[in-house]
Tab-separated table of C-alpha atoms in Angstrom:
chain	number	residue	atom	x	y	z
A	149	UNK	CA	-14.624	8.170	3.938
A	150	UNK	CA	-12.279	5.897	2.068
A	151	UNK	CA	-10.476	2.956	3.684
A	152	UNK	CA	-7.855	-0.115	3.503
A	153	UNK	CA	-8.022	-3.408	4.630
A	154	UNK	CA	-5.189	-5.330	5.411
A	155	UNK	CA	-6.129	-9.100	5.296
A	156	UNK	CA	-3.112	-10.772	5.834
A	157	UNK	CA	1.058	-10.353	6.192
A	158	UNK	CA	1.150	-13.325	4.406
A	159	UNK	CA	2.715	-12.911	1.053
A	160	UNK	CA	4.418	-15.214	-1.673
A	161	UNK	CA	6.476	-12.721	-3.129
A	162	UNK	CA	9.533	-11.437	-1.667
A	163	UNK	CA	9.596	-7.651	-2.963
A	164	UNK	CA	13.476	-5.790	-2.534
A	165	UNK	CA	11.305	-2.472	-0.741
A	166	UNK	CA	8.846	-4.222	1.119
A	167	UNK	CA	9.646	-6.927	4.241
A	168	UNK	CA	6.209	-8.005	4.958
A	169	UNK	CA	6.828	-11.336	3.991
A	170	UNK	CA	9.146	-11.845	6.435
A	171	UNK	CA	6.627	-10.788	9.239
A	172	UNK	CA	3.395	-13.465	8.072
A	173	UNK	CA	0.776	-13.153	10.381
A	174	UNK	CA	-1.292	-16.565	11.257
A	175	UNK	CA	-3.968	-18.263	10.414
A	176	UNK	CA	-5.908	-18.275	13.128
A	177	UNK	CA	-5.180	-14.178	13.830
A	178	UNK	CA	-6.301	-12.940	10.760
A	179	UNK	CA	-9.475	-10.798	11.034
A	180	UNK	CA	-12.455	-12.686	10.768
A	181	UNK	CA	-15.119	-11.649	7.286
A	182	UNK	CA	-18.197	-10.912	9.964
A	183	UNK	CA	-15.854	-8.842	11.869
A	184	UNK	CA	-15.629	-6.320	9.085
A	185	UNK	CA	-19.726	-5.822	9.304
A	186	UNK	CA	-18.863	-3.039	11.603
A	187	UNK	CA	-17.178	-0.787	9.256
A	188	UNK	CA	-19.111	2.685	8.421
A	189	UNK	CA	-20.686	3.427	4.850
A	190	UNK	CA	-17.248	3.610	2.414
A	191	UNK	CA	-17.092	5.301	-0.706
A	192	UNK	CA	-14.077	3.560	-1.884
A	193	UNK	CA	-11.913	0.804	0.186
A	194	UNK	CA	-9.183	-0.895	-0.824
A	195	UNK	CA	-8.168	-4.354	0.120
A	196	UNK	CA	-4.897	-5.109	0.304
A	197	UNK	CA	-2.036	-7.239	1.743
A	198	UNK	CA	0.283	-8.949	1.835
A	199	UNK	CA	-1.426	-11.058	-0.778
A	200	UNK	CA	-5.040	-10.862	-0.109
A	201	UNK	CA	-5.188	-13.757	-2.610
A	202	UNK	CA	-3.652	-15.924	-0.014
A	203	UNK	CA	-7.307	-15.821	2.434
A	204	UNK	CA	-8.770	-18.934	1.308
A	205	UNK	CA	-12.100	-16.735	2.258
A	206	UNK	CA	-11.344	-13.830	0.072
A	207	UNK	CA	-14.573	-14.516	-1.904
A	208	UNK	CA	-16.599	-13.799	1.937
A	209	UNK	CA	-14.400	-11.092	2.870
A	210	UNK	CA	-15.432	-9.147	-0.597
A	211	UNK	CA	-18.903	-10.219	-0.042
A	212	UNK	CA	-19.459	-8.073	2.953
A	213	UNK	CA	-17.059	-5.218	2.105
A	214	UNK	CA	-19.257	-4.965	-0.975
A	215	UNK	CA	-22.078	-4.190	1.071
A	216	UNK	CA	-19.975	-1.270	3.093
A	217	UNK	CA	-18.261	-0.036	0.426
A	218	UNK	CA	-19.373	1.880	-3.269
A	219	UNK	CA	-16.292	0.828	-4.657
A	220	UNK	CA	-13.776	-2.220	-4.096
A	221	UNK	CA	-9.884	-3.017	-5.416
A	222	UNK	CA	-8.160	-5.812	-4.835
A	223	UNK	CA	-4.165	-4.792	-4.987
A	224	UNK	CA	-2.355	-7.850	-5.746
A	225	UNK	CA	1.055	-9.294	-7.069
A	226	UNK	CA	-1.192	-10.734	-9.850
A	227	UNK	CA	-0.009	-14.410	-9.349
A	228	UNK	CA	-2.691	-16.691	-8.226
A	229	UNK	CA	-4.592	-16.504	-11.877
A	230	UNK	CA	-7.055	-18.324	-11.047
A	231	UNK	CA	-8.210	-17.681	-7.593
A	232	UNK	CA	-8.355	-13.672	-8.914
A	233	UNK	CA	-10.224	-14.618	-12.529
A	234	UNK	CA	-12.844	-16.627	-9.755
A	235	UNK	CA	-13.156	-13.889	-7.360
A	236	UNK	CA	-13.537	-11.790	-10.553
A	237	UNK	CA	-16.337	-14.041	-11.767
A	238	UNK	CA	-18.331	-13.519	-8.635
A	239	UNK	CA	-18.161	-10.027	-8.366
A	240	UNK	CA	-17.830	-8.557	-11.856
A	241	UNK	CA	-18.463	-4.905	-10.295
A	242	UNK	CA	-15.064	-4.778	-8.142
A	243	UNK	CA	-11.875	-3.650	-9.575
A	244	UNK	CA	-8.604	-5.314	-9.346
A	245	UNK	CA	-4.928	-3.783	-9.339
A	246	UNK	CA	-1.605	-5.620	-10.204
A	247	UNK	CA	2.076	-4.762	-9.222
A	248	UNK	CA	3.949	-4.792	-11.473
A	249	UNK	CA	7.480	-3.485	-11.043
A	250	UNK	CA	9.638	-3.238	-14.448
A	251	UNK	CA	9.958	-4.601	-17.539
A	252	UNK	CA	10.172	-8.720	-16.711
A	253	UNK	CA	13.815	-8.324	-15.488
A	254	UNK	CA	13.419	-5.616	-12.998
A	255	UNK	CA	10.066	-6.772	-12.105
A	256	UNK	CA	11.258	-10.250	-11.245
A	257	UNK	CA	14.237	-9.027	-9.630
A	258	UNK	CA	12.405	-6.849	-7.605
A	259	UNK	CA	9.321	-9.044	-6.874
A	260	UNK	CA	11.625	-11.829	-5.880
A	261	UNK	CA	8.857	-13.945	-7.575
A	262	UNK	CA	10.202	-16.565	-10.760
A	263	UNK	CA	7.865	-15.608	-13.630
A	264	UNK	CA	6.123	-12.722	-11.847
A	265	UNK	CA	5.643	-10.701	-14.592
A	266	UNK	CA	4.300	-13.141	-16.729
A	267	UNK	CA	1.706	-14.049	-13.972
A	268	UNK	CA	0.435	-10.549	-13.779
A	269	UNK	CA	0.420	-9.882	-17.591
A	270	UNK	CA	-1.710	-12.819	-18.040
A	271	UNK	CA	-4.012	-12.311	-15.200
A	272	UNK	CA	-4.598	-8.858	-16.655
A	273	UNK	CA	-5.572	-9.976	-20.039
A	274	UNK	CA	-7.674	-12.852	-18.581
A	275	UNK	CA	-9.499	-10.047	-16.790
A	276	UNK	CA	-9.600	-7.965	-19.813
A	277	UNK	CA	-10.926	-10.652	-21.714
A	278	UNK	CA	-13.748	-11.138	-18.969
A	279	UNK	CA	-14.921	-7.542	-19.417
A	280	UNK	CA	-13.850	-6.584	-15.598
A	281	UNK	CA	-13.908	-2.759	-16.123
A	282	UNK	CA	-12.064	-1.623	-13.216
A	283	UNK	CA	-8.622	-3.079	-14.342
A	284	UNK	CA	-4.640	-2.041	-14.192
A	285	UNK	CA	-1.404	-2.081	-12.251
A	286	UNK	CA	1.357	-0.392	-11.038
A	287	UNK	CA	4.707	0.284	-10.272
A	288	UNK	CA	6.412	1.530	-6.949
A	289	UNK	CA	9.073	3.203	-8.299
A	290	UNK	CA	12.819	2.683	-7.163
A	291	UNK	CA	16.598	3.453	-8.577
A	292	UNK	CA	16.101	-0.309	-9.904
A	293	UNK	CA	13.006	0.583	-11.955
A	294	UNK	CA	12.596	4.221	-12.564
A	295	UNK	CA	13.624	3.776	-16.558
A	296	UNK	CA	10.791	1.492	-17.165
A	297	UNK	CA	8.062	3.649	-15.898
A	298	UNK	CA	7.037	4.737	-19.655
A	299	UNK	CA	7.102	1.974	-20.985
A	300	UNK	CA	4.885	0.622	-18.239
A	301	UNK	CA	2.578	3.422	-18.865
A	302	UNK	CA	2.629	2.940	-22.608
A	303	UNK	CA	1.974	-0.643	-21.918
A	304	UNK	CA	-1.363	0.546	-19.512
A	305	UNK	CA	-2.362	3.166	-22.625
A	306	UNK	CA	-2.522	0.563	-24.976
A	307	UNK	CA	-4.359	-1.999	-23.473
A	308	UNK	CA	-6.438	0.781	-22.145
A	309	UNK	CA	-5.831	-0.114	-18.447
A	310	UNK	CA	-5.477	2.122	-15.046
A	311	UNK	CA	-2.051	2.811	-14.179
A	312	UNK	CA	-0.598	3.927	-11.083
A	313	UNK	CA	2.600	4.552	-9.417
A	314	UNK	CA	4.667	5.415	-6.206
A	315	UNK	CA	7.735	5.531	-4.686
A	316	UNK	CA	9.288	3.800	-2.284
A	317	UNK	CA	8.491	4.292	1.199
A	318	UNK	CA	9.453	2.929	4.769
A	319	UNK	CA	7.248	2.387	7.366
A	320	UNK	CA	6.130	-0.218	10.126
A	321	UNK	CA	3.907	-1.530	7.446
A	322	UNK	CA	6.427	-2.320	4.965
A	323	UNK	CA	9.068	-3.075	7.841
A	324	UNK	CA	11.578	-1.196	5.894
A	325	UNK	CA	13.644	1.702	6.836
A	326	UNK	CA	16.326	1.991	4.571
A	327	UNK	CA	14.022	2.186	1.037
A	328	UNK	CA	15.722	5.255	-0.361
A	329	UNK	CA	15.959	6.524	-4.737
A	330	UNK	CA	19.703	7.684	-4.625
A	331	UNK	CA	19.165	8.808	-8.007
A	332	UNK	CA	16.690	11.255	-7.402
A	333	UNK	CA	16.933	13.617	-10.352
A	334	UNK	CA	16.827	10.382	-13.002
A	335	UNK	CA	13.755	9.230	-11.053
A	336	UNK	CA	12.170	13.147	-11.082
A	337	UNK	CA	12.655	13.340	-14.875
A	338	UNK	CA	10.953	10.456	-15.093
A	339	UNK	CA	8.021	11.228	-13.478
A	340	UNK	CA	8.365	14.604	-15.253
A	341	UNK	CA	8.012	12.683	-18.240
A	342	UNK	CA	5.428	10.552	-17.267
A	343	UNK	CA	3.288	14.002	-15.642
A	344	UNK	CA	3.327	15.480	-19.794
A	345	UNK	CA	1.522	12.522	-20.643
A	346	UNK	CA	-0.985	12.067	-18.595
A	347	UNK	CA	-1.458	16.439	-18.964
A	348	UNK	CA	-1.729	15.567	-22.758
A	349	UNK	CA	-4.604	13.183	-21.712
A	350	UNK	CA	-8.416	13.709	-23.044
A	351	UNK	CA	-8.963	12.314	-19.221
A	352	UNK	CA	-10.023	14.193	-16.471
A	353	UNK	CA	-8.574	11.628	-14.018
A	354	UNK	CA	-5.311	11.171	-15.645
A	355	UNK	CA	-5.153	15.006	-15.082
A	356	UNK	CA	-5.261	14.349	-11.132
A	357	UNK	CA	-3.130	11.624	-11.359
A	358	UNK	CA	-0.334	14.121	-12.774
A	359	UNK	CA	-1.160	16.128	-9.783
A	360	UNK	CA	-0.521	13.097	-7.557
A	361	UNK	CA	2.858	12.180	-9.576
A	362	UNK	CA	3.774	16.043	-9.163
A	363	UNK	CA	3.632	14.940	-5.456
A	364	UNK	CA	5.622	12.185	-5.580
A	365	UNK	CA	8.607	14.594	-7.260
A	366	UNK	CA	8.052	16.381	-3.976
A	367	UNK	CA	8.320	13.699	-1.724
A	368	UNK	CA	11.420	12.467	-3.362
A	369	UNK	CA	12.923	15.926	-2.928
A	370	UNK	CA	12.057	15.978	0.472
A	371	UNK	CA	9.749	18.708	0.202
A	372	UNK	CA	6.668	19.601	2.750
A	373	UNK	CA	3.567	17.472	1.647
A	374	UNK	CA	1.352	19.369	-0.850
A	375	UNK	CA	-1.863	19.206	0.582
A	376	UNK	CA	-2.776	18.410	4.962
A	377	UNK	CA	-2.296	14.723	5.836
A	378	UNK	CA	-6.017	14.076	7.581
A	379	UNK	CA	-5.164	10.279	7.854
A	380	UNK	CA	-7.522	8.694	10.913
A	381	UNK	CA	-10.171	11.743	9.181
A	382	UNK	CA	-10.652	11.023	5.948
A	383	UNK	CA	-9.149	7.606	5.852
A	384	UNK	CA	-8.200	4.387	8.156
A	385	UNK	CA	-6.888	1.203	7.462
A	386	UNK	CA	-7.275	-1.670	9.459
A	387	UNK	CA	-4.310	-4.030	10.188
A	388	UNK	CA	-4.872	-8.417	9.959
A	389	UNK	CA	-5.087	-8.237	13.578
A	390	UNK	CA	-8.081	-5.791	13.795
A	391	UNK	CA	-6.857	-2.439	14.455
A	392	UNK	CA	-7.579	0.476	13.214
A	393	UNK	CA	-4.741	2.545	12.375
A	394	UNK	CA	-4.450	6.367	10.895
A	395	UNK	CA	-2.411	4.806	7.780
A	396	UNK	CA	0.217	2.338	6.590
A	397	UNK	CA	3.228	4.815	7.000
A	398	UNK	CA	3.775	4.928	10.569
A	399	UNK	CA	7.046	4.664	11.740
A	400	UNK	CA	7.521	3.640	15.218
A	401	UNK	CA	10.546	4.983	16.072
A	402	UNK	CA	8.507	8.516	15.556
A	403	UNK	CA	5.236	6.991	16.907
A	404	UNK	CA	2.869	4.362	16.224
A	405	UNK	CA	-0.190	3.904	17.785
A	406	UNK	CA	-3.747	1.899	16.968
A	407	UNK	CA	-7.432	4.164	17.749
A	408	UNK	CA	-8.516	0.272	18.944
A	409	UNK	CA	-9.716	-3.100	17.855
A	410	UNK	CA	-12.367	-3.972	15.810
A	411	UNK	CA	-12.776	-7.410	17.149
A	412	UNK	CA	-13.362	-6.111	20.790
A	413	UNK	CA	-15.266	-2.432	20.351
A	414	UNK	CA	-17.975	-1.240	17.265
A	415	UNK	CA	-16.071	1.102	14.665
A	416	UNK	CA	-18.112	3.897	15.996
A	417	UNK	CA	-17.101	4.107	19.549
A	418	UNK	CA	-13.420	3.351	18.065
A	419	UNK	CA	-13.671	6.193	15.807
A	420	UNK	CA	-14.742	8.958	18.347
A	421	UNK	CA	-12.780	7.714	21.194
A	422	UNK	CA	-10.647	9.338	22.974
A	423	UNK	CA	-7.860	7.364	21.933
A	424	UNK	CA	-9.098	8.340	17.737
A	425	UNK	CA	-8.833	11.903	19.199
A	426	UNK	CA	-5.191	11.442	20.413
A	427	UNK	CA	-4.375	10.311	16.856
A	428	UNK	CA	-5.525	12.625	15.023
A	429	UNK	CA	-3.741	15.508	16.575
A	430	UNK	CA	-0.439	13.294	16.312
A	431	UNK	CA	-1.433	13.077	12.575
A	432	UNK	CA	-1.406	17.070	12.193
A	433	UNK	CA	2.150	17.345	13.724
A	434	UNK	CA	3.304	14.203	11.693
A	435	UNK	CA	7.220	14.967	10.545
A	436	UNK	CA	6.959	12.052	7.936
A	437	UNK	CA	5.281	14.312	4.865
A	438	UNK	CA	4.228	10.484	3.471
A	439	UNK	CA	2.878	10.937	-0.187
A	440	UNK	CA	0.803	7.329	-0.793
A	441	UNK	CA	-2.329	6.772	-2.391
A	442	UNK	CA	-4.084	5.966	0.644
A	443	UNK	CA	-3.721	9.368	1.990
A	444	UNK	CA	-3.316	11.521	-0.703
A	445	UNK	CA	-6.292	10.774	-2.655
A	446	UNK	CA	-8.949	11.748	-0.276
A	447	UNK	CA	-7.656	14.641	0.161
A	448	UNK	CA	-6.954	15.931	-3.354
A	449	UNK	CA	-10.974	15.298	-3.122
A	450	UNK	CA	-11.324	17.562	-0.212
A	451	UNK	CA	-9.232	20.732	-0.946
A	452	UNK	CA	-9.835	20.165	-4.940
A	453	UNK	CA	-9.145	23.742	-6.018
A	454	UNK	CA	-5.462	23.206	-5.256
A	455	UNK	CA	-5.664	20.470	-7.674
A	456	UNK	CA	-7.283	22.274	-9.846
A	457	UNK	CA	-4.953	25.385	-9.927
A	458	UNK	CA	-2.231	23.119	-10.752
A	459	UNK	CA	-3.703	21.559	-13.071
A	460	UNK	CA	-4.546	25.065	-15.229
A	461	UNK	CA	-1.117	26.365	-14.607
A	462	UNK	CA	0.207	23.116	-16.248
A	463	UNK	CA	-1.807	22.627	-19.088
A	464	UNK	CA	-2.856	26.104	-20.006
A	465	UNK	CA	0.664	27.879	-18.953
A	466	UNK	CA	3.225	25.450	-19.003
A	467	UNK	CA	3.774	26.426	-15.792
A	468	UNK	CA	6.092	24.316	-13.552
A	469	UNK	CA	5.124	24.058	-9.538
């Protein structure tokens, strides 16, 4: 089971496709570290914000996560240097992600952040220079941005860093509803472009993450998701506040509902509740067709072979779809 953790709304940035930071949550709301010694046995969780380097306890909250989980990123804007090269210090094994959005321009544009670029460069090379392993960044791609995607990647190749993209989304999460890529077929033949690479890859995972950019052409197209949506099954994410929730792309004027409270009930009697039950069969009839990480990734590990197939037809055939 795989899993996000929101720590906070808070956020110092002030991103074009994402509102969050206009919605902080406070202080004294903000989950609690020994709270999140109920969560099951993790293979991989994510946490996340916000800016999770804004928790002043950031260094506790990995500290028991790291006991739930068999892997741990930290997704963040890539600002605070030196509160992420400490937390980085501490727990060498954990692996850290950075937005960033564009070449400096359209990254500081978009991050609404002076110098953001510059920030996350150099807390990537720090990093680098620290030996953290699990290292990279990426880019949520927009009309804004979509022409700096290679070069983004060709920055990640040769520094030999992770790189990752979406698009833009709207949800409750991001409190946006009106993200949309008007220029759809510039932003497809981008990711087109970016899919030969990563086929052309001696890299077994940069094969799958074709796969998963072959879904974001889909979702930009407006195209059924490729693979079931088992969100509140194979993954949760739980909100500042405590709830669990199926995933981060709710929308509530289509629905938008929590499985319960970590802070008042153990994860196990949350997770086969009645209410968890509810949600997952709202989940299968879901009209959204979200394509984001969170989701899409466990389940490109469950139903592999479609993957797979994909994969062969691409490489081996040339074959597009």
């Amino acid at each position: 089971m795989e899993a996000s953790v929101i720590v906070t709304y808070r956020c110092d940035a002030r991103c074009h496709m994402c509102n969050t930071w206009k919605y902080p949550t406070a202080l004294r709301e903000e989950i609690r570290p020994d709270v999140l010694n109920k969560l099951p046995r993790l293979a991989f969780c994510n946490v996340t914000g916000g800016e999770p380097f804004l928790r002043e306890d950031i260094e506790e909250i990995v500290s028991v996560i790291r006991k739930r989980a068999g892997r741990i990123v930290i997704s963040t804007n890539g600002f605070s240097t030196d509160r992420i090269l400490s937390v980085a210090k501490q727990f060498p094994d954990i692996g850290f992600r950075i937005s960033i959005e564009g070449l400096p321009a359209a990254n500081d544009e978009l991050r609404g952040i002076k110098d953001g670029f510059d920030h996350g460069l150099r807390s990537l090379l720090e990093l680098q220079r620290m030996g953290i392993k699990d290292i990279g960044f990426g880019i949520t791609v927009s009309d804004r941005n979509a022409r700096d995607m290679m070069e983004l990647y060709q920055l990640a190749k040769s520094m030999n860093l992770e790189f990752a993209t979406a698009a833009v989304h709207n949800s409750y999460y991001f409190h946006k509803y009106d993200n949309e890529i008007k220029g759809k077929e510039t932003a497809i033949a981008c990711f087109e472009e970016l899919i030969r690479e990563l086929l052309k890859s001696g890299k077994v995972k940069d094969w799958f993450r074709a796969y998963f950019n072959y879904g974001l052409i889909n979702y930009i197209r407006g195209g059924k998701r490729l693979l079931p949506c088992e969100a509140g099954t194979e993954n949760f994410f739980v909100d500042p506040w405590g709830e669990i929730m199926p995933c981060n792309g709710l929308d509530k004027s289509i629905w938008m509902e929590s499985m319960g409270n970590l802070n008042d009930n153990s994860f196990e009697d949350i997770w086969n509740g009645e209410m968890a039950k509810i949600i997952r069969d709202k989940v299968r009839t879901c009209p959204k067709n979200c394509w984001m990480i969170g989701t899409a990734s466990p389940v490109m590990k469950k139903y592999i072979s479609k993957p797979v197939g994909w994969i062969i037809k691409r490489k081996l055939f040339g074959i597009h779809g």
